[in-house]
């Protein structure tokens, strides 16, 4: 990896860590430059439109990682209910291991903080949630659930997962995530029977 492309990766990874740990508004470009140990010129070379453009890149990178995790978990389970349960259980373990600090839910730092100040970032966040819903919906359909019900359940999974994460971080307790995982697994497994 060249020194220049390495500088870009350092900037993006540092910015993502700071956005996720302290939020968009609390993160300044000078802090990103200092903590990434990159020249100021590098940040403006790769991200000439500044913080908004950098945040957009971080949203895209975070989404790629999350979609990859979804695919890996779905591939390792025979049904979507078990996969959803495992995905959220893993999230609960990561949250506890981080001491309930060090990251904010995607819905908080990206969607809530940025959607009111940037049309571009709001659209990017809409695309992220739509992508999560789409991948869950696809697997529910493969389980034999009708498309409309699968879409509704995909939205329910995302909403409950993100909400439970906020409560777990607030309470410094993984139980809300574990409860959400268990209930969503049951709902997903029973959905086909109730059609």
GROMACS .gro file of N, CA and C in nm, residues 81 84-85 88-89 153 156 160 176-190:
model
   69
   81UNK      N    1  -3.438  -1.668   1.144
   81UNK     CA    2  -3.457  -1.644   1.287
   81UNK      C    3  -3.331  -1.669   1.367
   84UNK      N    4  -3.061  -1.397   1.274
   84UNK     CA    5  -3.087  -1.268   1.339
   84UNK      C    6  -3.048  -1.274   1.486
   85UNK      N    7  -3.087  -1.385   1.551
   85UNK     CA    8  -3.053  -1.402   1.692
   85UNK      C    9  -2.901  -1.399   1.711
   88UNK      N   10  -2.746  -1.039   1.658
   88UNK     CA   11  -2.769  -0.946   1.769
   88UNK      C   12  -2.696  -0.993   1.895
   89UNK      N   13  -2.686  -1.124   1.915
   89UNK     CA   14  -2.607  -1.176   2.027
   89UNK      C   15  -2.461  -1.133   2.012
  153UNK      N   16  -4.109  -0.722   0.848
  153UNK     CA   17  -4.025  -0.784   0.951
  153UNK      C   18  -3.882  -0.733   0.944
  156UNK      N   19  -3.885  -0.417   1.126
  156UNK     CA   20  -3.899  -0.446   1.269
  156UNK      C   21  -3.765  -0.488   1.330
  160UNK      N   22  -3.587  -0.267   1.621
  160UNK     CA   23  -3.570  -0.324   1.754
  160UNK      C   24  -3.422  -0.341   1.789
  176UNK      N   25  -3.088  -0.590   2.719
  176UNK     CA   26  -3.186  -0.545   2.618
  176UNK      C   27  -3.157  -0.601   2.479
  177UNK      N   28  -3.030  -0.611   2.443
  177UNK     CA   29  -2.995  -0.670   2.313
  177UNK      C   30  -3.026  -0.819   2.310
  178UNK      N   31  -2.995  -0.889   2.417
  178UNK     CA   32  -3.024  -1.033   2.421
  178UNK      C   33  -3.174  -1.060   2.415
  179UNK      N   34  -3.251  -0.977   2.485
  179UNK     CA   35  -3.396  -0.991   2.482
  179UNK      C   36  -3.450  -0.967   2.342
  180UNK      N   37  -3.401  -0.861   2.276
  180UNK     CA   38  -3.443  -0.831   2.139
  180UNK      C   39  -3.408  -0.947   2.047
  181UNK      N   40  -3.290  -1.001   2.062
  181UNK     CA   41  -3.245  -1.113   1.977
  181UNK      C   42  -3.338  -1.233   1.992
  182UNK      N   43  -3.371  -1.266   2.115
  182UNK     CA   44  -3.454  -1.384   2.140
  182UNK      C   45  -3.596  -1.366   2.086
  183UNK      N   46  -3.654  -1.248   2.109
  183UNK     CA   47  -3.790  -1.224   2.062
  183UNK      C   48  -3.795  -1.219   1.909
  184UNK      N   49  -3.697  -1.153   1.848
  184UNK     CA   50  -3.697  -1.144   1.702
  184UNK      C   51  -3.680  -1.280   1.637
  185UNK      N   52  -3.601  -1.366   1.700
  185UNK     CA   53  -3.584  -1.502   1.648
  185UNK      C   54  -3.717  -1.576   1.646
  186UNK      N   55  -3.791  -1.566   1.755
  186UNK     CA   56  -3.922  -1.633   1.765
  186UNK      C   57  -4.019  -1.575   1.662
  187UNK      N   58  -4.022  -1.443   1.651
  187UNK     CA   59  -4.112  -1.377   1.554
  187UNK      C   60  -4.080  -1.423   1.412
  188UNK      N   61  -3.951  -1.428   1.379
  188UNK     CA   62  -3.912  -1.468   1.244
  188UNK      C   63  -3.950  -1.613   1.215
  189UNK      N   64  -3.933  -1.700   1.314
  189UNK     CA   65  -3.964  -1.842   1.294
  189UNK      C   66  -4.115  -1.866   1.285
  190UNK      N   67  -4.192  -1.786   1.356
  190UNK     CA   68  -4.339  -1.804   1.357
  190UNK      C   69  -4.411  -1.731   1.244
   0.00000   0.00000   0.00000
